[in-house]
Short mmCIF file of C-alpha atoms and ligand atoms in Angstrom, two decimals:
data_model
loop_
_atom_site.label_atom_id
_atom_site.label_comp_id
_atom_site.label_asym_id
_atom_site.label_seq_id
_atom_site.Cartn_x
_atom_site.Cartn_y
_atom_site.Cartn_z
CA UNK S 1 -133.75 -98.92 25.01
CA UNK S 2 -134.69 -101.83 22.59
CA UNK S 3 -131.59 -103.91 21.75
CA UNK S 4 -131.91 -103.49 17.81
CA UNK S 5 -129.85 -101.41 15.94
CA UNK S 6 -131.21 -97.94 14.59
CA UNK S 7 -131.17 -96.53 11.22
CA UNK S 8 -128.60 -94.23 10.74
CA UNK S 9 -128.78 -90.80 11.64
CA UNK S 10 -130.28 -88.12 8.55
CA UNK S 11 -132.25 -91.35 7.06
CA UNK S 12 -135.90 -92.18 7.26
CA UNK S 13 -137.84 -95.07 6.95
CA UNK S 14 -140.73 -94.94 4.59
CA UNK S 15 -142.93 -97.07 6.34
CA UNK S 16 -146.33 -98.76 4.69
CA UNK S 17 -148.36 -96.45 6.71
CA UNK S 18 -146.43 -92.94 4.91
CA UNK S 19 -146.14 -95.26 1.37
CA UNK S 20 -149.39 -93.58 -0.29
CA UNK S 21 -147.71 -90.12 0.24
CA UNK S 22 -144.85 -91.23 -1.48
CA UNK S 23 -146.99 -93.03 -4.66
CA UNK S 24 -148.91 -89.28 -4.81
CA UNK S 25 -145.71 -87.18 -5.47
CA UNK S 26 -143.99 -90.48 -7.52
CA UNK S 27 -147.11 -90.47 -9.64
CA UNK S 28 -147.88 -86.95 -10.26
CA UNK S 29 -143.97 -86.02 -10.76
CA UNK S 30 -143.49 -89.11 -13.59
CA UNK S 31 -146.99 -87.61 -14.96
CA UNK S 32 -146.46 -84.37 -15.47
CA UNK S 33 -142.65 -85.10 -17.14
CA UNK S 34 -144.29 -87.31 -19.62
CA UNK S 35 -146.64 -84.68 -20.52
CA UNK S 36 -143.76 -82.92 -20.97
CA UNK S 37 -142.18 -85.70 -23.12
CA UNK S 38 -139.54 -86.78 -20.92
CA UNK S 39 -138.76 -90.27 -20.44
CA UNK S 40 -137.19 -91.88 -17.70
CA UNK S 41 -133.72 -92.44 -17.02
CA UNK S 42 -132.10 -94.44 -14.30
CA UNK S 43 -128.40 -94.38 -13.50
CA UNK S 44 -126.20 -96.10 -10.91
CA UNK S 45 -126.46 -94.85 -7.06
CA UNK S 46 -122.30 -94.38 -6.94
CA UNK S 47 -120.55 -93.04 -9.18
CA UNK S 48 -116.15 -92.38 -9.77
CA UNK S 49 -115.66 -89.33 -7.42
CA UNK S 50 -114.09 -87.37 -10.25
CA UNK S 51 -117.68 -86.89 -12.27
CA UNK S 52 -118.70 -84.80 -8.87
CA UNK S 53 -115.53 -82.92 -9.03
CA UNK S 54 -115.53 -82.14 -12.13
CA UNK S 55 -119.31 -81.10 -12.50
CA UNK S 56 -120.83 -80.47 -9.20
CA UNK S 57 -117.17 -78.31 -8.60
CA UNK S 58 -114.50 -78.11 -6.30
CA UNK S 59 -115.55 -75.14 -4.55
CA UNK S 60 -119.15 -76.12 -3.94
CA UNK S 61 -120.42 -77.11 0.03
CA UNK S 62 -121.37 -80.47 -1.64
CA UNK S 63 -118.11 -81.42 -3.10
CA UNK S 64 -116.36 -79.78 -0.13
CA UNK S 65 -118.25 -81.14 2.90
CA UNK S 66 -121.21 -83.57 1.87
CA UNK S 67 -119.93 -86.30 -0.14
CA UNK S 68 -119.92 -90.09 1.17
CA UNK S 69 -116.94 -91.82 -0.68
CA UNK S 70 -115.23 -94.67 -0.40
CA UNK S 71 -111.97 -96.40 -1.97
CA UNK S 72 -112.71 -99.31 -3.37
CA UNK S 73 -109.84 -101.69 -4.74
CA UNK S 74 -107.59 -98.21 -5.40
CA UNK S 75 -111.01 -96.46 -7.58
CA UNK S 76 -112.70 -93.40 -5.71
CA UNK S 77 -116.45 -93.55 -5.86
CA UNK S 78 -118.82 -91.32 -4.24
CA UNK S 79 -122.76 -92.15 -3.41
CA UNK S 80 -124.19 -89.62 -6.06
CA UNK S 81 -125.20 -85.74 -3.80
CA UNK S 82 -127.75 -85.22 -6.85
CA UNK S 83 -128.69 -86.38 -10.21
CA UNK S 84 -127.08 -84.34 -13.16
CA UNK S 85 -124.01 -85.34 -12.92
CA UNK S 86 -124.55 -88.79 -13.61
CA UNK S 87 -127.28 -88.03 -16.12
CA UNK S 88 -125.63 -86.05 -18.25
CA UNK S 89 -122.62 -88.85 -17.64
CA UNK S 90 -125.25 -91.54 -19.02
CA UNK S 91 -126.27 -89.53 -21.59
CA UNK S 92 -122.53 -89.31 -22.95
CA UNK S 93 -121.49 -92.76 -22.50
CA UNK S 94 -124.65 -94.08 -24.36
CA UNK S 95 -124.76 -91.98 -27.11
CA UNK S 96 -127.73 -89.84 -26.40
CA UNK S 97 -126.62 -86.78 -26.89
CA UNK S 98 -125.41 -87.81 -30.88
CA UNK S 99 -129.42 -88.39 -31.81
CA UNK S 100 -132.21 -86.11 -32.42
CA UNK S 101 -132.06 -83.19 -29.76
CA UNK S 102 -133.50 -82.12 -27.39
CA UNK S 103 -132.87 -85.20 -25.22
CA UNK S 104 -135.53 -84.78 -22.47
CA UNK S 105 -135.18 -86.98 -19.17
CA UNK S 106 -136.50 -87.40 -15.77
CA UNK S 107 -135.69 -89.44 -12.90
CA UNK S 108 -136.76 -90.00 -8.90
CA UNK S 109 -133.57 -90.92 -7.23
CA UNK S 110 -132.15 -91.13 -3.78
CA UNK S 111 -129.03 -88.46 -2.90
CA UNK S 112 -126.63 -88.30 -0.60
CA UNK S 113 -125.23 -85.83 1.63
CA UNK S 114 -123.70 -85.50 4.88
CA UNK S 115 -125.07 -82.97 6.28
CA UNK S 116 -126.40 -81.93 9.97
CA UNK S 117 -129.44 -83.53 9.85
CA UNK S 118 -132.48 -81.46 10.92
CA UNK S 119 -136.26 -81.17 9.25
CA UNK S 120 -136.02 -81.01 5.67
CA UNK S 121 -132.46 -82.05 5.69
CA UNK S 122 -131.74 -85.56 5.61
CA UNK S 123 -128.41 -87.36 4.40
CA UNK S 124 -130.08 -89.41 2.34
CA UNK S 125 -133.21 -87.59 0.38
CA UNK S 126 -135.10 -88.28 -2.72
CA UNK S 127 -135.14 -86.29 -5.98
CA UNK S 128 -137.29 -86.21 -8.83
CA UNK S 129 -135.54 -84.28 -11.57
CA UNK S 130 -135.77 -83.54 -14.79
CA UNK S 131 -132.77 -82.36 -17.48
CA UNK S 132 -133.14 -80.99 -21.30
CA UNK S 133 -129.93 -81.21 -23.65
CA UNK S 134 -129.68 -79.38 -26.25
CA UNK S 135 -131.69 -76.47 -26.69
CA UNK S 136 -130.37 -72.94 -26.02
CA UNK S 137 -133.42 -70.93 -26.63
CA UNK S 138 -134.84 -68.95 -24.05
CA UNK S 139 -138.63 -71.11 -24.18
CA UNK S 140 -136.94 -74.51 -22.73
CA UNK S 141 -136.08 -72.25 -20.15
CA UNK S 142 -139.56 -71.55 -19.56
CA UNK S 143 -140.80 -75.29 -20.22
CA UNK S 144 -138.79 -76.48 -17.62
CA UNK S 145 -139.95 -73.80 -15.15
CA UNK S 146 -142.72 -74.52 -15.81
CA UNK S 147 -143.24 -78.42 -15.79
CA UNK S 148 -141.97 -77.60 -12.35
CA UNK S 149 -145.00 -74.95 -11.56
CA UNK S 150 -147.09 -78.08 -13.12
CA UNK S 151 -146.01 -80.69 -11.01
CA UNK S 152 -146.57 -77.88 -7.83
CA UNK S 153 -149.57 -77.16 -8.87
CA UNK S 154 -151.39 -80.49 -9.41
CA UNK S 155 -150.38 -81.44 -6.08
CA UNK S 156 -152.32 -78.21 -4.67
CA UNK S 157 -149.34 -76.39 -3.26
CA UNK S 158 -150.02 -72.92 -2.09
CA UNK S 159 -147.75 -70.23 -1.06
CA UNK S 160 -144.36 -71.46 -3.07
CA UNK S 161 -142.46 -68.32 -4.81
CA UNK S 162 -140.88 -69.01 -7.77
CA UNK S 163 -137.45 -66.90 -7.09
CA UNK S 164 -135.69 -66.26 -10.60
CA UNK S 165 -132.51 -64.94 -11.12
CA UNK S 166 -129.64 -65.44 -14.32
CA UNK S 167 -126.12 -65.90 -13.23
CA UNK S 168 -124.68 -64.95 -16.59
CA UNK S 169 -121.87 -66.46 -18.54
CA UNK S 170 -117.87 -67.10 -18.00
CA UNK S 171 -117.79 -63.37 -19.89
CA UNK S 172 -120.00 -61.71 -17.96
CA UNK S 173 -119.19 -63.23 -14.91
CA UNK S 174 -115.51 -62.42 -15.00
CA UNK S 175 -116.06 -59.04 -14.35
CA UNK S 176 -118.62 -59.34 -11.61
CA UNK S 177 -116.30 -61.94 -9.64
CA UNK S 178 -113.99 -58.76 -9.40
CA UNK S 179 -116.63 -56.58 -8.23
CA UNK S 180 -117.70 -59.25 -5.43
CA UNK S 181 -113.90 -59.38 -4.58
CA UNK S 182 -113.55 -56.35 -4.07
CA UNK S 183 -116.50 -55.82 -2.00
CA UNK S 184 -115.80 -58.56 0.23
CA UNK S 185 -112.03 -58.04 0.18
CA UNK S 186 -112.43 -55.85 3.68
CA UNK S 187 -114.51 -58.47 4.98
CA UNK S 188 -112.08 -60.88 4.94
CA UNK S 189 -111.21 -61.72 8.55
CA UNK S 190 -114.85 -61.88 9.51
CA UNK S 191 -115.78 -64.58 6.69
CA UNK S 192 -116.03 -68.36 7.87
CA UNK S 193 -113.03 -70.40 6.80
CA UNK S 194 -114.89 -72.23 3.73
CA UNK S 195 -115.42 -68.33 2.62
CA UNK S 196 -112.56 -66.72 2.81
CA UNK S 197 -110.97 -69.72 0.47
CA UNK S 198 -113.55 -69.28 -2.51
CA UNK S 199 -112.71 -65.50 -2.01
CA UNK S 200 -109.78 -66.49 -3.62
CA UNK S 201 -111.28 -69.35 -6.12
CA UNK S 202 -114.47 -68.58 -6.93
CA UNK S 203 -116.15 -65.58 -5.06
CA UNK S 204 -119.86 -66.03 -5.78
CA UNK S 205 -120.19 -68.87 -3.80
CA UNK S 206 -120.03 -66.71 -0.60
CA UNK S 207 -123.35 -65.88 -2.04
CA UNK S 208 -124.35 -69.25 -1.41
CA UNK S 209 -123.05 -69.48 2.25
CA UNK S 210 -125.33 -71.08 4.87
CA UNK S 211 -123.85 -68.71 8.08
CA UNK S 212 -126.09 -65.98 9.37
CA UNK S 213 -122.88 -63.58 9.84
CA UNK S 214 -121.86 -64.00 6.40
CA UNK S 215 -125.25 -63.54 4.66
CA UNK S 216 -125.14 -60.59 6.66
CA UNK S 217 -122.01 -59.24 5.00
CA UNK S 218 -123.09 -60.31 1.83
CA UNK S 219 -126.36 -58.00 2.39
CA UNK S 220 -125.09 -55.09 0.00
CA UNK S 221 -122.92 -57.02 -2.38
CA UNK S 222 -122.81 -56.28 -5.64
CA UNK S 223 -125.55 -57.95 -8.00
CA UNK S 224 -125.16 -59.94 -11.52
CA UNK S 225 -128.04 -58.56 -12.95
CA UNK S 226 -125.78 -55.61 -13.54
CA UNK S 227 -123.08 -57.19 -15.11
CA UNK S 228 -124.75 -59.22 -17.69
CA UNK S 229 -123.77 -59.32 -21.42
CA UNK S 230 -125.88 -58.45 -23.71
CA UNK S 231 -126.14 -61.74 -24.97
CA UNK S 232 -127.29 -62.83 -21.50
CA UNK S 233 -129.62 -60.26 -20.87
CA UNK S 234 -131.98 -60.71 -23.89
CA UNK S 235 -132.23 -64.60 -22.98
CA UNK S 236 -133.31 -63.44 -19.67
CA UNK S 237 -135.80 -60.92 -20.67
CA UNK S 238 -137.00 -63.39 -23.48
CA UNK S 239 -137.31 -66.43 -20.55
CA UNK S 240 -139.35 -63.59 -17.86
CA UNK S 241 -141.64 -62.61 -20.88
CA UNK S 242 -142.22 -66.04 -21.81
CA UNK S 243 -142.81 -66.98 -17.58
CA UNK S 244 -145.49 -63.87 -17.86
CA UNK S 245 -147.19 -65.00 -21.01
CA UNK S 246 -147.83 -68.49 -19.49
CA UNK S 247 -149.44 -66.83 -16.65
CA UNK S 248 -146.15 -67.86 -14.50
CA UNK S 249 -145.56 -65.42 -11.26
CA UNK S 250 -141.91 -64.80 -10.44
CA UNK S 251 -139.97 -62.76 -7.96
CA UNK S 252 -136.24 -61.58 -8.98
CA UNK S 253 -133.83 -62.83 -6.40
CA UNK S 254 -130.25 -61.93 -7.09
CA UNK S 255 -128.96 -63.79 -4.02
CA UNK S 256 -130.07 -67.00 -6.16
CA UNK S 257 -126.50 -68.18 -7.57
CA UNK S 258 -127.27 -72.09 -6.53
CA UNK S 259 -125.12 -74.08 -4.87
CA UNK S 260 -123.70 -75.59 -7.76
CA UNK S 261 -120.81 -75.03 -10.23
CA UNK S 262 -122.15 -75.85 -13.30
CA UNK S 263 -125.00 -73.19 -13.36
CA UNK S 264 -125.18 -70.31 -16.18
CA UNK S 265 -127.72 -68.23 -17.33
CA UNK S 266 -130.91 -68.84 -15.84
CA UNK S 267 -131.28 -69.80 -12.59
CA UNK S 268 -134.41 -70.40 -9.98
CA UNK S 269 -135.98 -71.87 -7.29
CA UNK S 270 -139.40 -72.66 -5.61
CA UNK S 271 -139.61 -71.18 -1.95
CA UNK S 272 -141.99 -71.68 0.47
CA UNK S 273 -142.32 -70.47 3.67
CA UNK S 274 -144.33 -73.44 5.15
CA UNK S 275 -141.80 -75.61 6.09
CA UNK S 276 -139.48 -73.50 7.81
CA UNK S 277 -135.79 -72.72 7.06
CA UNK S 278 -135.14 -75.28 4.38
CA UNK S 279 -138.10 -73.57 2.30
CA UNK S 280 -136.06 -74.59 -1.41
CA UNK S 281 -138.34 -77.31 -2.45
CA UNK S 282 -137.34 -77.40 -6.45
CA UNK S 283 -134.37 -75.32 -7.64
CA UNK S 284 -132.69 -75.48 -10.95
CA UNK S 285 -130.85 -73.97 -13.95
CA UNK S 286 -129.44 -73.90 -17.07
CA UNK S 287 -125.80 -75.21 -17.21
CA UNK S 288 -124.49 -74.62 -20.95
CA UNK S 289 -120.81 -75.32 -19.95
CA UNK S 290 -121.37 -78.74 -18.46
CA UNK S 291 -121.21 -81.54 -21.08
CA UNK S 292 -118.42 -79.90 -22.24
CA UNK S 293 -116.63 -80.05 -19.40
CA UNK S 294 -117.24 -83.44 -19.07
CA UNK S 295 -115.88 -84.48 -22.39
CA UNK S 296 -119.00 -83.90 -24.64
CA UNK S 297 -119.19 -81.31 -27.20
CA UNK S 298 -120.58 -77.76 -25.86
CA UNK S 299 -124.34 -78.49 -25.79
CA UNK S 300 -126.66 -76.11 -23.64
CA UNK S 301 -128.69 -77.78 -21.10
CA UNK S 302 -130.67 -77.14 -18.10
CA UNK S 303 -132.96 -78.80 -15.69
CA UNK S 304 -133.88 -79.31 -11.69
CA UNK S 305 -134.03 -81.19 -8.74
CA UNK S 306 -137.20 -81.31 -6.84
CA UNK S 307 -136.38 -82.59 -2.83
CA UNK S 308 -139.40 -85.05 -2.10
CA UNK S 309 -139.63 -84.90 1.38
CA UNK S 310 -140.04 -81.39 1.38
CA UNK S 311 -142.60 -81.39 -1.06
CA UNK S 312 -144.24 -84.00 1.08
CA UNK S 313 -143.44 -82.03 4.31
CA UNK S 314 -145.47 -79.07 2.52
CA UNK S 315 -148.03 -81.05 1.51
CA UNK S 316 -148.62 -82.77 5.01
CA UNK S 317 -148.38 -78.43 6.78
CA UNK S 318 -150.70 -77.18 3.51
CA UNK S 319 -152.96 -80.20 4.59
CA UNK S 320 -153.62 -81.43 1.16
CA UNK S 321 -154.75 -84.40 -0.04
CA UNK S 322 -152.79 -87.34 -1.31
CA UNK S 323 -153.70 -90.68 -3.04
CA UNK S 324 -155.69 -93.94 -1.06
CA UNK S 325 -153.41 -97.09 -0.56
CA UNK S 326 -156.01 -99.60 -0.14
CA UNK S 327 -154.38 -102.92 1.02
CA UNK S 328 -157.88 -104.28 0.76
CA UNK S 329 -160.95 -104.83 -1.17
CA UNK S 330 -162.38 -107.83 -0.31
CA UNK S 331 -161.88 -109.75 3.57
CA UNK S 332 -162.73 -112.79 4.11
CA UNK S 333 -163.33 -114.64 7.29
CA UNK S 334 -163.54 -118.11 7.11
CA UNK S 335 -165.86 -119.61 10.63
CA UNK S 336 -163.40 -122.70 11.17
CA UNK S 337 -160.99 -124.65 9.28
CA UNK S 338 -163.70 -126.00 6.75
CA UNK S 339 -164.20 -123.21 5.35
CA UNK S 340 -160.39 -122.00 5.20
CA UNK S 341 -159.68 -123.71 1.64
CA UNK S 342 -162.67 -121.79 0.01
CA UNK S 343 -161.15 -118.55 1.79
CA UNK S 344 -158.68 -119.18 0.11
CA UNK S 345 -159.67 -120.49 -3.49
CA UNK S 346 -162.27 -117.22 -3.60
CA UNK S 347 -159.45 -114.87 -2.68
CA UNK S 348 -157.21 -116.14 -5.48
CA UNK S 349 -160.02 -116.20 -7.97
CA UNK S 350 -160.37 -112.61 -6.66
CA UNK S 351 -156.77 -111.57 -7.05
CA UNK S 352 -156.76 -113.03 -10.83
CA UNK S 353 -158.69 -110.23 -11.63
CA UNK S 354 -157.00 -107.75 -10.10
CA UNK S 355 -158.97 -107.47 -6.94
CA UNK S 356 -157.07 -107.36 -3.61
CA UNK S 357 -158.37 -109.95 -1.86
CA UNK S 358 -157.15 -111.47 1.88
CA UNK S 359 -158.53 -114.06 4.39
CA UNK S 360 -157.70 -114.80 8.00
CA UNK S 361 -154.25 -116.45 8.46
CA UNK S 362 -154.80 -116.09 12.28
CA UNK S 363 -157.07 -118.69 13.37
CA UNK S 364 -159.06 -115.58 15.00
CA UNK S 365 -162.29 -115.69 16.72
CA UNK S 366 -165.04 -113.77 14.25
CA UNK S 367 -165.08 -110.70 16.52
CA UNK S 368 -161.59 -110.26 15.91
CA UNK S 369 -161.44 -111.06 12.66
CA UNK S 370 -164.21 -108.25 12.19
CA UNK S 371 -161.70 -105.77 14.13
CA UNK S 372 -159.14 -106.78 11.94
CA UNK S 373 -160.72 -106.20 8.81
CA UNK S 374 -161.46 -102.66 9.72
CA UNK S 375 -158.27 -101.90 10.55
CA UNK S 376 -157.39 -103.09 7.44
CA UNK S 377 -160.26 -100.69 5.82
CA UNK S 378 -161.33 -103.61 3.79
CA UNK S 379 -164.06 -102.29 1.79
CA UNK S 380 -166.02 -105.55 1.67
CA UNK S 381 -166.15 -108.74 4.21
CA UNK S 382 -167.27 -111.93 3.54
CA UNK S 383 -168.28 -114.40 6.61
CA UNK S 384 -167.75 -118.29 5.50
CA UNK S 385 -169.61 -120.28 7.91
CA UNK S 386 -170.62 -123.40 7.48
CA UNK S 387 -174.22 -122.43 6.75
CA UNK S 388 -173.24 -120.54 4.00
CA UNK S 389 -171.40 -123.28 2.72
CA UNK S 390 -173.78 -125.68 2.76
CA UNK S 391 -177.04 -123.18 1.04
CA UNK S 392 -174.13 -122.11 -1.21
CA UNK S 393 -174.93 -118.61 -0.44
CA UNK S 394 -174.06 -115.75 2.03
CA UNK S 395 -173.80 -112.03 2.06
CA UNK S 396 -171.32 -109.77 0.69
CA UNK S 397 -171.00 -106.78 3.39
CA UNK S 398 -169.94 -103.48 2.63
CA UNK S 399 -168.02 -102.33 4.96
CA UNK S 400 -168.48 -98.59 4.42
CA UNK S 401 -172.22 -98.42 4.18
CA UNK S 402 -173.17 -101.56 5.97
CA UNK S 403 -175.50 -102.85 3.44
CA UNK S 404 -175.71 -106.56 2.73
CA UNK S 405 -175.98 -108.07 -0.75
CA UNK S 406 -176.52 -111.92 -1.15
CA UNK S 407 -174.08 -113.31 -3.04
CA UNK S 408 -173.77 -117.38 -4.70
CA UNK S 409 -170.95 -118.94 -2.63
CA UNK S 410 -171.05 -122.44 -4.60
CA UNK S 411 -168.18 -121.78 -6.74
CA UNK S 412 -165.32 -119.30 -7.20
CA UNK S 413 -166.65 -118.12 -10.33
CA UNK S 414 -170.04 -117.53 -9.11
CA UNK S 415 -168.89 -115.39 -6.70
CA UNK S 416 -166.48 -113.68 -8.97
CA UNK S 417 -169.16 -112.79 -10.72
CA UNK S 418 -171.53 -111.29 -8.43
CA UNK S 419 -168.48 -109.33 -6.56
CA UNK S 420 -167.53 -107.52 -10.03
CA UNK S 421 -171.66 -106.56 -10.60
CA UNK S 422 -171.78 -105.65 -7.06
CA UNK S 423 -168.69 -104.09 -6.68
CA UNK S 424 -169.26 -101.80 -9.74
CA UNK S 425 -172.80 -100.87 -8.69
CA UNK S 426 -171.23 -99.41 -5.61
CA UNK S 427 -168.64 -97.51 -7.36
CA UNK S 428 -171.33 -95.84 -9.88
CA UNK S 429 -173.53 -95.13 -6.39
CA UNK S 430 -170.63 -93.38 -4.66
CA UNK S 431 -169.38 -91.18 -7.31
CA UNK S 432 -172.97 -90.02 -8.45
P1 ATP G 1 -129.95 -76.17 0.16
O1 ATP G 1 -129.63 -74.77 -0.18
O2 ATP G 1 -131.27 -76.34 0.85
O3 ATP G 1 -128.82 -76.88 0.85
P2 ATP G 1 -128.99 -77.20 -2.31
O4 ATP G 1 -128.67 -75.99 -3.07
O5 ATP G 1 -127.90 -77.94 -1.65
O6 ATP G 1 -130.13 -76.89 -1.22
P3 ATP G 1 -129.73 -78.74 -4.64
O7 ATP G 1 -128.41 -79.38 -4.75
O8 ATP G 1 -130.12 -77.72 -5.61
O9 ATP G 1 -129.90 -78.19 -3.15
O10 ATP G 1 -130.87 -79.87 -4.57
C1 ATP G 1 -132.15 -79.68 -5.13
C2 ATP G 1 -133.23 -79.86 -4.09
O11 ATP G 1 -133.03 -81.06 -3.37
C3 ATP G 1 -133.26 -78.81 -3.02
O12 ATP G 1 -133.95 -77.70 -3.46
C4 ATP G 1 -134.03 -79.51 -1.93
O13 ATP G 1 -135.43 -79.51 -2.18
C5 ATP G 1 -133.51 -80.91 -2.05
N1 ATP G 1 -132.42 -81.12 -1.08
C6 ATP G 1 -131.12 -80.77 -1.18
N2 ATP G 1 -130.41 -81.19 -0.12
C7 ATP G 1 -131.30 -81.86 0.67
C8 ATP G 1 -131.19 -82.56 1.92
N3 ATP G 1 -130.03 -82.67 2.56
N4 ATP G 1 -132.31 -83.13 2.44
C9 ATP G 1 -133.50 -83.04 1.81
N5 ATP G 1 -133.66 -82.40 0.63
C10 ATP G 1 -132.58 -81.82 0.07
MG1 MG G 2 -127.16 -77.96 0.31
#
């Protein structure tokens, strides 16, 4: 065993070799939510433990088990678990939610949560998500749904079920937290510890439990679809026709309460059965209740969290395609030291226009420098001998097909200017 120290367990390194996976889903995600017209938002990476508790909710597996805090000089902060809480926080303390509404934001953040670690569980993950304040019609329950079904989409994801479900209000959920008590009532002894506590404080979270022995009690509990108002209701037929009119496939799941407090109404997810047990790549809601409950006036909201390394984990089983990260355009390989400072002069007149340009920095013989440069996948090499140096003139090489175009090597310019006809001659060849 090396003697360096490891990364700690539940994180991943996104190395240069994985990056262009990452710029694919970072690029299509921040895309598709300006389409939308959501702008970015970025908030701090801890925040005071209380926003969690208060939002996220005492009786949740994240706020229970997950959360990394620390005291700090007698404050208790907490690495954010997700990224409404401290969105809708933001939103608050700068006034956002006092201007023209609906306030419409996205963000690609990094969560925390200590978990067992296992494939597409990691203690710290990446997020993009996306959160709408202010509107309470049934439509912005649909938009967001479906910027999500864009986003899936665009990246050629196949086999994801959009599983849709609405968890009510505090009305109608008061009476269906009796019925679930009373079904599960009998069942007490047999629930897991965490379970048989929010049997007492908040009952539909055994819905929510991870263990195989209590999702197989709560098999035949009752569902909310029954208990709705009738408030509740028509939003949720209203949201399903406007899903169906958008061309928007949906399943009704009624085991879909979300792991998270601050949830009414409308709730959903995106499953997919690629990736194995943790199949949830997006899930999301509307949660009218929460800026209220942290201090704002009561303004209906509703967004989702989209987990990044399961949508890349899906994308890498569905075998789909994701953007080039070319390190390299143009290589250079200088024949001896002579010829190092034009290397180097050509590469920066190169890189001023945007090209990326290298040169050897090895002192390698040209056979390695030629292995080198196709690791690299440089799409074009340029040998500077002293030959060429002298005729001012040598051959641009494309690396891809092999053909050789003479190109003026007597000033930086001149070449400049041959690489960018050259260059763009290629480019119209290849895509025609
Ligand atoms: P799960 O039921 O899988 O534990 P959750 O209900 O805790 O998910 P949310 O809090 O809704 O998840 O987070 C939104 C999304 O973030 C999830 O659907 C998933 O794609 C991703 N996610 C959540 N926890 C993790 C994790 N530990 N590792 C990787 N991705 C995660
Ligand atoms: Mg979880």
């Amino acid at each position: 065993m090396a003697n360096y120290l490891k990364r700690p367990q539940g994180t991943e390194d996104i190395t240069p070799e994985r990056i262009r996976k990452w710029y694919t889903v970072e690029k299509v995600t921040r895309d598709v939510a300006e389409s939308f017209g959501f702008s970015e938002i970025r908030i701090p990476t801890f925040e005071q433990t209380e926003l969690f508790q208060r939002s996220v909710g005492e009786t949740t597996d994240v706020v229970q088990k997950e959360m990394y805090s620390v005291i700090a000089r007698e404050t208790k902060f907490t690495l954010r678990p997700e990224g409404t809480a401290g969105t809708i926080r933001a939103m608050l303390q700068n006034g956002m939610l006092a201007e023209a509404l609906p306030q419409k934001v996205f963000y690609q953040l990094s969560c925390f949560r200590h978990e067992r670690p296992q494939a597409g569980r990691l203690r710290e993950f990446h997020q993009f998500g996306v959160e709408m304040a202010g509107a309470a019609s049934p439509y912005a329950d649909a938009e967001v749904i479906l910027l999500g079904k864009t986003v899936l989409d665009r990246l050629g994801i196949q086999n994801i079920v959009l599983n849709l479900n609405s968890i009510g209000c505090p009305t109608c959920r008061a009476a269906y937290q009796q019925a679930l008590k009373a079904y599960f009532e009998p069942h007490k002894e047999q629930l897991c510890e965490t379970c048989q506590e929010r049997l007492v404080r908040n009952p539909m979270r055994l819905l929510d439990c991870k263990s195989p022995e209590d999702q197989e009690i709560a098999k035949d509990a009752p569902v909310i679809l029954d208990y709705l108002c009738d408030d509740c209701k028509a939003h949720f037929e209203a949201v399903k026709s406007h899903l169906t009119s958008m061309g928007v496939e949906y399943v009704i799941n009624p085991k879909i309460v979300r792991g998270l407090d601050y949830y009414t109404k409308t709730v959903f997810e995106f499953i997919t059965t690629s990736i194995g047990a943790q199949g949830t790549v997006c899930a999301g809601g509307r949660y009218d209740g929460l800026i209220e409950q942290l201090g704002g006036q009561s303004i209906p909201a509703l967004g989702f969290g989209m987990g990044l390394e399961r949508l890349i984990l899906t994308m890498e089983q569905q075998e789909l395609g994701f953007m080039d990260a070319k390190v390299c355009d143009v290589y250079f390989a200088p024949m001896d030291d002579a010829a190092r400072p034009t290397a180097l002069q050509y590469a920066n007149a190169l890189r001023e226009m945007g090209v990326r340009a290298e040169f050897d920095l090895m002192d390698r013989s040209f056979k390695a420098q030629m292995k080198y440069a196709n690791k690299l996948g440089a799409r074009y090499l340029v040998v500077l001998g002293s030959n060429e140096l002298e005729q001012g003139s040598g051959q641009l090489k494309n690396m891809i097909t092999g053909k050789q175009t003479p190109v003026r090597l007597d000033s930086a310019e001149h070449f400049a200017e041959d690489y960018s006809g050259i260059s763009l001659a290629d480019l119209f060849e290849t895509e025609s």
